[in-house]
Tab-separated table of N, CA, C and O in Angstrom:
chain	number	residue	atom	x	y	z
X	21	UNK	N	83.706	92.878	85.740
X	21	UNK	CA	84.882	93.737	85.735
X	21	UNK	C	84.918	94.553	87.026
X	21	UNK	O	83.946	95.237	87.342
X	22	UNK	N	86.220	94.484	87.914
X	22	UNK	CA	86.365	95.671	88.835
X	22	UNK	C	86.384	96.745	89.065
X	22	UNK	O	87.461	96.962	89.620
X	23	UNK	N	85.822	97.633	88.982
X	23	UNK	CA	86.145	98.752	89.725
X	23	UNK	C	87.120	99.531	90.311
X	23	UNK	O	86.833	100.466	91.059
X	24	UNK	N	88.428	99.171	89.987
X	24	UNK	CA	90.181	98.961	91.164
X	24	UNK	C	89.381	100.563	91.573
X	24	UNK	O	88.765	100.470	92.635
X	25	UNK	N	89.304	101.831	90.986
X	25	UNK	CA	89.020	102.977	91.356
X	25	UNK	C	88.739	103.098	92.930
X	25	UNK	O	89.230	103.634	93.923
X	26	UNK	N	87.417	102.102	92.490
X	26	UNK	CA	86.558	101.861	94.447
X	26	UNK	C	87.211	101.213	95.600
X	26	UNK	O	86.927	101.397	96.783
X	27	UNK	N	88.211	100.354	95.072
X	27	UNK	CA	88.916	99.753	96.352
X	27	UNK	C	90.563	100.905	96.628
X	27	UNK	O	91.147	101.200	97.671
X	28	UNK	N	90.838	101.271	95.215
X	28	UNK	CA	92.245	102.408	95.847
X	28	UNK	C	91.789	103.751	97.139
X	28	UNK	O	92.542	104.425	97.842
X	29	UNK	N	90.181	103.745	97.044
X	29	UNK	CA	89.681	104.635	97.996
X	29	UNK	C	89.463	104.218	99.330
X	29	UNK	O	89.092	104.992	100.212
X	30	UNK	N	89.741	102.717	99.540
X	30	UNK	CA	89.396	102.274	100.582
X	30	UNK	C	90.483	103.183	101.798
X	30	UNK	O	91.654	103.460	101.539
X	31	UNK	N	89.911	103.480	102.887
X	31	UNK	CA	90.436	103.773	104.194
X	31	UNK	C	90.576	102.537	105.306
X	31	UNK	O	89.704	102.242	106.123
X	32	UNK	N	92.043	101.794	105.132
X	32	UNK	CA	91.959	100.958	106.491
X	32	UNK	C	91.310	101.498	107.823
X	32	UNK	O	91.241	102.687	108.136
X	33	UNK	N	90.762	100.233	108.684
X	33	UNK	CA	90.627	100.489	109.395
X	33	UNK	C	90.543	99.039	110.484
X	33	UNK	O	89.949	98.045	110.067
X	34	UNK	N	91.046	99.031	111.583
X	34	UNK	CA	90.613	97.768	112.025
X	34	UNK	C	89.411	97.368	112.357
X	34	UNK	O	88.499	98.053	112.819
X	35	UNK	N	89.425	96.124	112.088
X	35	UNK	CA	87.635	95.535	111.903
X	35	UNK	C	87.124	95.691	111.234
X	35	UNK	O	86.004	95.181	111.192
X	36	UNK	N	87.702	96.716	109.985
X	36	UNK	CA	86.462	97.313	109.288
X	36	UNK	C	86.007	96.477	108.458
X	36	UNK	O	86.771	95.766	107.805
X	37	UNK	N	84.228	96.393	108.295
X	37	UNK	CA	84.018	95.701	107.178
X	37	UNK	C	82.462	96.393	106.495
X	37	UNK	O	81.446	95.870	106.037
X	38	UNK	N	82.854	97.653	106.684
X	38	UNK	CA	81.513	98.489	105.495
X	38	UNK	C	82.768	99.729	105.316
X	38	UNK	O	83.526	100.389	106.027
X	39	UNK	N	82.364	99.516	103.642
X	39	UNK	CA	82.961	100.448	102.786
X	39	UNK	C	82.656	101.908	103.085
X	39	UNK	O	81.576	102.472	103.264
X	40	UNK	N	83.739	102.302	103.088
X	40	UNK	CA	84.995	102.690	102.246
X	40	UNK	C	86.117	102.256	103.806
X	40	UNK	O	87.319	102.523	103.785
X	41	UNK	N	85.504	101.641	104.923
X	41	UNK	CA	86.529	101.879	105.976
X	41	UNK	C	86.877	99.860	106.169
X	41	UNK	O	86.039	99.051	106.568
X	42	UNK	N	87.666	99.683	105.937
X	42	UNK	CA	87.693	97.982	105.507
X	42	UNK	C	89.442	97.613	106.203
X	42	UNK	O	90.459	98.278	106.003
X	43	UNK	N	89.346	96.787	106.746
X	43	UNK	CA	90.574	96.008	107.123
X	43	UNK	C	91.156	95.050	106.253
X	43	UNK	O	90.855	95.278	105.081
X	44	UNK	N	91.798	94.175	106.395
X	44	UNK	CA	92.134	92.835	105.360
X	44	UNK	C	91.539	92.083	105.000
X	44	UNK	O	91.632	91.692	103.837
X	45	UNK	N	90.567	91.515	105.993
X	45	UNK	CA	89.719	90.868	106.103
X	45	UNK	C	88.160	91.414	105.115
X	45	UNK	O	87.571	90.725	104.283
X	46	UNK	N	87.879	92.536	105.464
X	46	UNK	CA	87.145	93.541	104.827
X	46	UNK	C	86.789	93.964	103.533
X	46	UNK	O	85.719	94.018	102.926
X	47	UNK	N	88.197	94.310	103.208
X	47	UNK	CA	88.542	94.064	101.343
X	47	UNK	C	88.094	92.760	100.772
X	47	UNK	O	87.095	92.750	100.052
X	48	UNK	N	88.691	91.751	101.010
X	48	UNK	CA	88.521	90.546	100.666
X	48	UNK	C	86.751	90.048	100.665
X	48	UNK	O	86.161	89.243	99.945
X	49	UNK	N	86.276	90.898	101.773
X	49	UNK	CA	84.547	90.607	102.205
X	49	UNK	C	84.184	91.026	100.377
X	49	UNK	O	84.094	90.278	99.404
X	50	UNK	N	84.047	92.500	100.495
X	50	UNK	CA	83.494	93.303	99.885
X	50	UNK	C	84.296	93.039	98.226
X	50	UNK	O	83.509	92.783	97.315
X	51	UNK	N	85.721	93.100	97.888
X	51	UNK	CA	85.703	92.017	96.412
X	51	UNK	C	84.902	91.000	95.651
X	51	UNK	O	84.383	90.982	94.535
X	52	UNK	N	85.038	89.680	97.227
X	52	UNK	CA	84.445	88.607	96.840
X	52	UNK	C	82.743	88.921	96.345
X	52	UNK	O	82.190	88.453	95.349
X	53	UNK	N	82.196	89.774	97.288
X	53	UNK	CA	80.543	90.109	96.627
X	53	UNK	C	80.489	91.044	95.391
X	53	UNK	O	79.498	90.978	94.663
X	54	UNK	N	81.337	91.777	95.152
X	54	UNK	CA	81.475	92.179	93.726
X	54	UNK	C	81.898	91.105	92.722
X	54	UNK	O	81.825	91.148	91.493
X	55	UNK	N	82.305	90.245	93.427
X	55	UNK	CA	82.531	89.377	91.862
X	55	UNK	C	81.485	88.737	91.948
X	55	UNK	O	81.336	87.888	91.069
X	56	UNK	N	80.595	88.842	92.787
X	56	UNK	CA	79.452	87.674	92.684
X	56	UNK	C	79.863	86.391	93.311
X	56	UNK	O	78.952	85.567	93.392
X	57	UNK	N	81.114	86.001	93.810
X	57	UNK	CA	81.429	84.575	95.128
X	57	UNK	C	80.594	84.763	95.920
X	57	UNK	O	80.225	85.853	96.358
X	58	UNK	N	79.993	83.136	96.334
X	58	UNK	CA	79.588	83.100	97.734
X	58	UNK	C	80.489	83.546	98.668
X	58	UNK	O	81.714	83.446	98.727
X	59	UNK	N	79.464	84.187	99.576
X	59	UNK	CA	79.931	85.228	100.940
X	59	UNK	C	80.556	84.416	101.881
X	59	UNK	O	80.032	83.319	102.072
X	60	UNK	N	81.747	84.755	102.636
X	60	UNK	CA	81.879	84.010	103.583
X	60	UNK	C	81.601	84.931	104.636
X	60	UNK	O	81.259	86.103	104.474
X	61	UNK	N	81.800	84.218	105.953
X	61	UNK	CA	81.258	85.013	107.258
X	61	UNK	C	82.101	85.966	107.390
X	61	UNK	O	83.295	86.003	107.093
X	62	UNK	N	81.027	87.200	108.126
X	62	UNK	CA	81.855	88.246	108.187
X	62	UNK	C	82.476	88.823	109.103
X	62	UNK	O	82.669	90.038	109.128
X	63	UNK	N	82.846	88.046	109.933
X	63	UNK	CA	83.661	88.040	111.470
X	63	UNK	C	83.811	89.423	112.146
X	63	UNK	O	84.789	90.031	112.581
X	64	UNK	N	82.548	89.688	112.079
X	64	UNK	CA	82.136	91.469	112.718
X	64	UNK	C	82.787	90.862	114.182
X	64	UNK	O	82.505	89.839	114.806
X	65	UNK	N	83.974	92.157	114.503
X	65	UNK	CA	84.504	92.497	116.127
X	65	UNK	C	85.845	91.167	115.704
X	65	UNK	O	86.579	91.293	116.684
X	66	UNK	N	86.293	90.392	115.091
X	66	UNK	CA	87.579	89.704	114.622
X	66	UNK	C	88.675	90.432	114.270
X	66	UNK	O	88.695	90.701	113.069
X	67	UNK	N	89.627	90.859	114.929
X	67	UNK	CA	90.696	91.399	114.297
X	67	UNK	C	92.240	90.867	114.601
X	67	UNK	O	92.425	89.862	115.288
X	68	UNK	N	93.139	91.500	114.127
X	68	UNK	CA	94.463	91.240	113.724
X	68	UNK	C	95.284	91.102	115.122
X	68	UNK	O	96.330	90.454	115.157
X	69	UNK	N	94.773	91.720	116.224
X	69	UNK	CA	95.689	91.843	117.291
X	69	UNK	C	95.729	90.356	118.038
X	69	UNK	O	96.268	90.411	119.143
X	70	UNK	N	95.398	89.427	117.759
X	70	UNK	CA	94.997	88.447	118.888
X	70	UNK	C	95.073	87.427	117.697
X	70	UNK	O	95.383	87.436	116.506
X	71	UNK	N	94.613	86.517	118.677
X	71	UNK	CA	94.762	85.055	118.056
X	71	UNK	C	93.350	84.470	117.422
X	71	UNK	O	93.107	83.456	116.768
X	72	UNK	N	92.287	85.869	118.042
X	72	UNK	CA	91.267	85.895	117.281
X	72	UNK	C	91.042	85.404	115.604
X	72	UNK	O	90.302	84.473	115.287
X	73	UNK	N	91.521	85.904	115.016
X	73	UNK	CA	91.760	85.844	113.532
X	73	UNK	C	92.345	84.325	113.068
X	73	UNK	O	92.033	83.733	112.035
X	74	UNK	N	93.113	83.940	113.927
X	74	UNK	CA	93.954	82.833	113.246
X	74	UNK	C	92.607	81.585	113.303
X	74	UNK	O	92.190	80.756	112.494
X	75	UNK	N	92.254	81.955	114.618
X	75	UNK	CA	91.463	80.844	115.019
X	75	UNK	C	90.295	80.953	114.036
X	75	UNK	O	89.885	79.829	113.746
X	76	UNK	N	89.701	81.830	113.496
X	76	UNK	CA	88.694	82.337	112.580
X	76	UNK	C	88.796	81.317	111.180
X	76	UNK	O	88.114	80.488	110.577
X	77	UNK	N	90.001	81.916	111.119
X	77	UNK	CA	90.486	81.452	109.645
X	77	UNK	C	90.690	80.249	109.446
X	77	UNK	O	90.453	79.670	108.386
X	78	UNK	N	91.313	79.574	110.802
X	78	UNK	CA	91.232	77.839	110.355
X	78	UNK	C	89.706	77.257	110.298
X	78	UNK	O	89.274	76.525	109.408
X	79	UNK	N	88.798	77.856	111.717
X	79	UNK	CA	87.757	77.419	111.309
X	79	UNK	C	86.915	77.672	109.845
X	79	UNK	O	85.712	77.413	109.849
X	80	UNK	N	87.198	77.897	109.287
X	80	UNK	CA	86.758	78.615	107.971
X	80	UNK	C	87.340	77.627	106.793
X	80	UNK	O	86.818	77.179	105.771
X	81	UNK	N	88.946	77.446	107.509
X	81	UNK	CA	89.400	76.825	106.124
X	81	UNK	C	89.084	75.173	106.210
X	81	UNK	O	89.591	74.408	105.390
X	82	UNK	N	88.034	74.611	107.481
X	82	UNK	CA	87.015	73.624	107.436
X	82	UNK	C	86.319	73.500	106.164
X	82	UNK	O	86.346	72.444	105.531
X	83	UNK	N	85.721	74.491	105.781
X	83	UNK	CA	84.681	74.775	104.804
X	83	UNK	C	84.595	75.047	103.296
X	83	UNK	O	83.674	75.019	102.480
X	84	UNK	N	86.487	75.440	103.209
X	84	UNK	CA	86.555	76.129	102.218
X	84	UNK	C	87.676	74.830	101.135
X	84	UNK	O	88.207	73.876	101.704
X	85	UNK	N	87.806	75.015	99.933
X	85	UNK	CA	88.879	74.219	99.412
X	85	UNK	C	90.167	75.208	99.082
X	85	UNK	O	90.310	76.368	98.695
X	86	UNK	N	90.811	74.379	99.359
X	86	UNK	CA	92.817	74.888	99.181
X	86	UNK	C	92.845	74.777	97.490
X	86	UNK	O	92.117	73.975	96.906
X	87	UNK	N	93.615	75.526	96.901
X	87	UNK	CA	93.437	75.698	95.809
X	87	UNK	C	94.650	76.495	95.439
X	87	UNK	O	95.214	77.146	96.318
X	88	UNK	N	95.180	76.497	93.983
X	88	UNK	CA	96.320	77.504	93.485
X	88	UNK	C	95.255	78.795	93.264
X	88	UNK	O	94.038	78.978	93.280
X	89	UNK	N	96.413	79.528	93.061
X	89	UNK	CA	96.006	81.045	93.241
X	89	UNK	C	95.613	81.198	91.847
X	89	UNK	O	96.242	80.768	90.881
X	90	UNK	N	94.214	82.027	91.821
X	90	UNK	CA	93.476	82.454	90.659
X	90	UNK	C	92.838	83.734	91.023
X	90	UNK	O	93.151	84.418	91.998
X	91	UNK	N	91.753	84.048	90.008
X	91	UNK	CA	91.399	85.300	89.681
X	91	UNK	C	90.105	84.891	91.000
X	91	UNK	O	89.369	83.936	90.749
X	92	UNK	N	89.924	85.573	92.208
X	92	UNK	CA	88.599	85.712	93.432
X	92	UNK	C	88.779	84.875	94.235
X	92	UNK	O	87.844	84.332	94.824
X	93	UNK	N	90.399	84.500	94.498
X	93	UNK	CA	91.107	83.546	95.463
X	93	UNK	C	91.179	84.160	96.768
X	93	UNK	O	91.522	85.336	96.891
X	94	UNK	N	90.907	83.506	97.641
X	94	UNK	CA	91.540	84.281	99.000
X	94	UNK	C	93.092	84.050	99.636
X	94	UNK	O	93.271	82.886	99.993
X	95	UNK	N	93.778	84.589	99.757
X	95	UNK	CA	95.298	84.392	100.028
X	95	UNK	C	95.528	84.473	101.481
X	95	UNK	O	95.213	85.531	102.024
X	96	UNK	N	96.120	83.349	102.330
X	96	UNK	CA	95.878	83.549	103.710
X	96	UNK	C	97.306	83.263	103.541
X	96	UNK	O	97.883	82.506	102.761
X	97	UNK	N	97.938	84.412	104.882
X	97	UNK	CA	99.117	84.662	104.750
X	97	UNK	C	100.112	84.184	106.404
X	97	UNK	O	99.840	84.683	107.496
X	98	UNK	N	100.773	83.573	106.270
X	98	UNK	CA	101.232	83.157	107.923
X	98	UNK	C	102.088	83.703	108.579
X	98	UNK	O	103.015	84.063	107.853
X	99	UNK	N	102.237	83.954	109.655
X	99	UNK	CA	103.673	84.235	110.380
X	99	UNK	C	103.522	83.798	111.663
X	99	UNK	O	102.695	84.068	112.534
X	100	UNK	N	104.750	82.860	111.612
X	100	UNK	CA	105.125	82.235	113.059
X	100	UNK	C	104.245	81.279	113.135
X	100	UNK	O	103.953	80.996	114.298
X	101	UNK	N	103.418	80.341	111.884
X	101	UNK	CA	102.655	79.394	112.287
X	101	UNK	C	101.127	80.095	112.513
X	101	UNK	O	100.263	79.333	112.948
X	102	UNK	N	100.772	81.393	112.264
X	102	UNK	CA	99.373	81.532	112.119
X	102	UNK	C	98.860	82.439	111.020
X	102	UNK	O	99.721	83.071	110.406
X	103	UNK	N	97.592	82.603	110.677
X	103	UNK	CA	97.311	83.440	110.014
X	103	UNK	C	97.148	84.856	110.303
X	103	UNK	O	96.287	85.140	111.135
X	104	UNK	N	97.854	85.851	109.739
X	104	UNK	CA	97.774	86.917	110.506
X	104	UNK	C	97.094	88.304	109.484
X	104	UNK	O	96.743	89.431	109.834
X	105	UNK	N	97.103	87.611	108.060
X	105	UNK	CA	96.597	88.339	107.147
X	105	UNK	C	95.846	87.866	106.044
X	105	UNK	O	95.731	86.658	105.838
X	106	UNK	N	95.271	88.816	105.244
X	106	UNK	CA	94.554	87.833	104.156
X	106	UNK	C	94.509	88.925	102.726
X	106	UNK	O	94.707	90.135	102.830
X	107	UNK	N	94.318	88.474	101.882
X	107	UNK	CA	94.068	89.564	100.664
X	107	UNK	C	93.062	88.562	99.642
X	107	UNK	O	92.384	87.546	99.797
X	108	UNK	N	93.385	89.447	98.574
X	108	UNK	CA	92.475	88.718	97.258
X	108	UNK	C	93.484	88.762	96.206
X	108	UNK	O	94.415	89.556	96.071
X	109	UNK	N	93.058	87.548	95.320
X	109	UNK	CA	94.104	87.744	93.949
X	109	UNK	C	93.003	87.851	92.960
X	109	UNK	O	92.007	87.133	92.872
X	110	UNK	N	93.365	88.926	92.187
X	110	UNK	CA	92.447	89.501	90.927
X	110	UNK	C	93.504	89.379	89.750
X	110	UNK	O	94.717	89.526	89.899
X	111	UNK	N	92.935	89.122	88.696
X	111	UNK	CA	93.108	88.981	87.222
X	111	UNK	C	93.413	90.755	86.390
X	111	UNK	O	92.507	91.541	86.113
X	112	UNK	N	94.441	90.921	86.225
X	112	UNK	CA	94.461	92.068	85.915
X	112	UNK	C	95.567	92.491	84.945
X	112	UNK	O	96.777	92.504	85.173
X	113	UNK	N	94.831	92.886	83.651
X	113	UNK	CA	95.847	92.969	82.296
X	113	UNK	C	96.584	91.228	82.259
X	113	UNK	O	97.806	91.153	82.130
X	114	UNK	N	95.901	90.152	82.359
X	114	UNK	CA	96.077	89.177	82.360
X	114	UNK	C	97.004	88.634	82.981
X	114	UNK	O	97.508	87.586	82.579
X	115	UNK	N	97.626	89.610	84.709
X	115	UNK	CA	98.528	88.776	85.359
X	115	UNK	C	97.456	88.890	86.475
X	115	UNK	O	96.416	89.544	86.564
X	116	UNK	N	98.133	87.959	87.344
X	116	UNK	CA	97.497	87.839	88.923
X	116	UNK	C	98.243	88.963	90.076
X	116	UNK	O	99.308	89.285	90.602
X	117	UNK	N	97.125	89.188	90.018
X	117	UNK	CA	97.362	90.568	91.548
X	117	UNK	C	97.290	89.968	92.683
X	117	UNK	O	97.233	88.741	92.762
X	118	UNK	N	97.283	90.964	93.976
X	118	UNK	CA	97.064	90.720	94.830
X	118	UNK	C	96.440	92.125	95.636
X	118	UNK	O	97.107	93.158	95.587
X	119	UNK	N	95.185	92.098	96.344
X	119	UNK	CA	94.779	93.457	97.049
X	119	UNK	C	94.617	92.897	98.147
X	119	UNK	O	94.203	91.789	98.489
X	120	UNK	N	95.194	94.270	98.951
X	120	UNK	CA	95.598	94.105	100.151
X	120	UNK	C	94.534	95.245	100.890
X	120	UNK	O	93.781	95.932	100.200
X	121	UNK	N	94.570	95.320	102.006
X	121	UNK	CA	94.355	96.668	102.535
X	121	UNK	C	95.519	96.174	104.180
X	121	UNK	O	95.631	95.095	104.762
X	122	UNK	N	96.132	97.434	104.421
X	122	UNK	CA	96.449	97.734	105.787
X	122	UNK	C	97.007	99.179	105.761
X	122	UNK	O	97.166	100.079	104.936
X	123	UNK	N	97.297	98.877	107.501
X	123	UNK	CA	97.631	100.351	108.184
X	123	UNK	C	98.399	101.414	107.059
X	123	UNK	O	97.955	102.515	106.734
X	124	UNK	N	99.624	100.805	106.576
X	124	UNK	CA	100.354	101.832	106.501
X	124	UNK	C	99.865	102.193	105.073
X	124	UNK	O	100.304	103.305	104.779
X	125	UNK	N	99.190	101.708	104.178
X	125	UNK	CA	99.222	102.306	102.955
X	125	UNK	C	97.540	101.860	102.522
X	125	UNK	O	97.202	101.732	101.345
X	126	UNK	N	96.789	101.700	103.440
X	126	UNK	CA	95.565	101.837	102.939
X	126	UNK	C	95.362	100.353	101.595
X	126	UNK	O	95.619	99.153	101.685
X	127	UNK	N	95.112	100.725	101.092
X	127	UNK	CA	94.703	99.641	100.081
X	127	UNK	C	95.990	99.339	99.055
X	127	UNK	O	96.292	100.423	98.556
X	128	UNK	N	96.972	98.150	98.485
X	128	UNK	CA	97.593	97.880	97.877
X	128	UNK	C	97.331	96.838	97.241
X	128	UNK	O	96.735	95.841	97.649
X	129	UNK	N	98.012	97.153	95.663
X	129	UNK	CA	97.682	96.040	94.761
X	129	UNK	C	98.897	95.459	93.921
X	129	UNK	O	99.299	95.997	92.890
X	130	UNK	N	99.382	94.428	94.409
X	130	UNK	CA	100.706	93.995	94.133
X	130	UNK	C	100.913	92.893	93.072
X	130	UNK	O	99.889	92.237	92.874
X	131	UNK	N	101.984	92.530	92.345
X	131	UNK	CA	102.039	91.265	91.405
X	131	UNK	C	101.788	89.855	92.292
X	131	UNK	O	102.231	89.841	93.440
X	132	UNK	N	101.317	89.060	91.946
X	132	UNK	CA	101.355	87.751	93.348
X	132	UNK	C	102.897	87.358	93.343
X	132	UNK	O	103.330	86.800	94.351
X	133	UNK	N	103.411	87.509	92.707
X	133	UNK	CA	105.100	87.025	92.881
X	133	UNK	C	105.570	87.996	94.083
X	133	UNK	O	106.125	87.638	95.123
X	134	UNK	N	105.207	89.356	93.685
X	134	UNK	CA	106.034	90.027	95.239
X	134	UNK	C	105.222	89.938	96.663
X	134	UNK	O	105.599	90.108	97.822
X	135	UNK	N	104.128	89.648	96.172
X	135	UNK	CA	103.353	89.923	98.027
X	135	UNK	C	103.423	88.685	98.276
X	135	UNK	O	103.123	88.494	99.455
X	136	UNK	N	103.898	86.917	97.263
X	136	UNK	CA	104.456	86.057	98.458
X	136	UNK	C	105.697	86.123	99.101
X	136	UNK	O	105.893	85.292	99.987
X	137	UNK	N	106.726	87.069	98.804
X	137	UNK	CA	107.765	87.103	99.206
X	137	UNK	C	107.094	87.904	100.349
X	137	UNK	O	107.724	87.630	101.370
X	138	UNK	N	106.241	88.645	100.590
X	138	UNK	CA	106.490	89.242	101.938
X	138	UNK	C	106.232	88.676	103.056
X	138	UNK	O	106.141	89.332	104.093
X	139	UNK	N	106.065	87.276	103.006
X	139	UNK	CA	105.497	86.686	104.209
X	139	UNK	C	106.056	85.007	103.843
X	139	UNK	O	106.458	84.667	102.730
X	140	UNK	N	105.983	84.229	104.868
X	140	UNK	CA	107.007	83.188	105.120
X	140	UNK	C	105.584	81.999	104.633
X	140	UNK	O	105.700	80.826	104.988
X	141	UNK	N	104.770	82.278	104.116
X	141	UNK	CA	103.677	80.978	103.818
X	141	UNK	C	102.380	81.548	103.536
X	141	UNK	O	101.658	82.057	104.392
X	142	UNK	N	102.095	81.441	102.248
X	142	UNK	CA	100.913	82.104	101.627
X	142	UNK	C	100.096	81.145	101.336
X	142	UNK	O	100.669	80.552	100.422
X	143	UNK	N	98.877	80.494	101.592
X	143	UNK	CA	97.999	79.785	101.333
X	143	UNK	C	96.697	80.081	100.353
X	143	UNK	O	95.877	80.779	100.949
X	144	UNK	N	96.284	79.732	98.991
X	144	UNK	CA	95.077	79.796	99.028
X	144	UNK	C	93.494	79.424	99.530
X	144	UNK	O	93.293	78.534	100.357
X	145	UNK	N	92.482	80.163	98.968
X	145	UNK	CA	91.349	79.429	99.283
X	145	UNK	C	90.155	79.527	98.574
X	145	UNK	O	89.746	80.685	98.488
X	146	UNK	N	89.515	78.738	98.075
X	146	UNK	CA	88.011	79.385	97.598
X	146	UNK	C	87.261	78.741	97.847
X	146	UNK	O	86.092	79.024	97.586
């Protein structure tokens, strides 16, 4: 069971990936080891401004299987043909969420129906 308490405290931050200061990427780190998923790499100094990230993420999605969205999914999100974001989908009161972390609102936890509308191609992964 989650904790939501510990992640609504999260403080974005870019790059971040030790709690409580966590980026997109970050959240998704630190979920997945609370649920007990194998870890994926933790792309310490990878961030959002560059093409850094995209390139990260495909190499990654080498490794990983594509999959529909479930409860400790990773959600890779596109614009303009790359990946530019990522979240987690959690099981919650028996619908599927989505947690986010960024700039403007710190940590968010949305229905998966509205946070694919916010972006033009949502991919899973586990």
């Amino acid at each position: 069971m989650l904790n939501i308490d510990k992640y609504l405290s999260v403080t974005w931050r870019m790059g971040g990936r030790c709690y409580p200061f966590l980026d997109c990427y970050g959240i998704v780190h630190e979920i997945r080891r609370d649920l007990n998923l194998p870890e994926w790499p933790a792309f310490e100094g990878i961030i959002q401004e560059d093409s850094q990230m995209d390139l990260a993420a495909r190499k990654l999605m080498l490794s990983v299987e594509k999959c529909k969205a479930s409860h400790g999914v990773v959600a890779a999100c596109y614009k303009s043909g790359m990946v530019t974001h990522v979240g987690i989908v959690v099981e919650m009161n028996g619908l599927l969420h989505v947690i986010e972390s960024n700039p403007k609102s710190n940590v968010t936890i949305l229905p998966i129906g509205r946070f694919e509308r916010r972006y033009a191609k949502v991919e899973y992964y586990q």
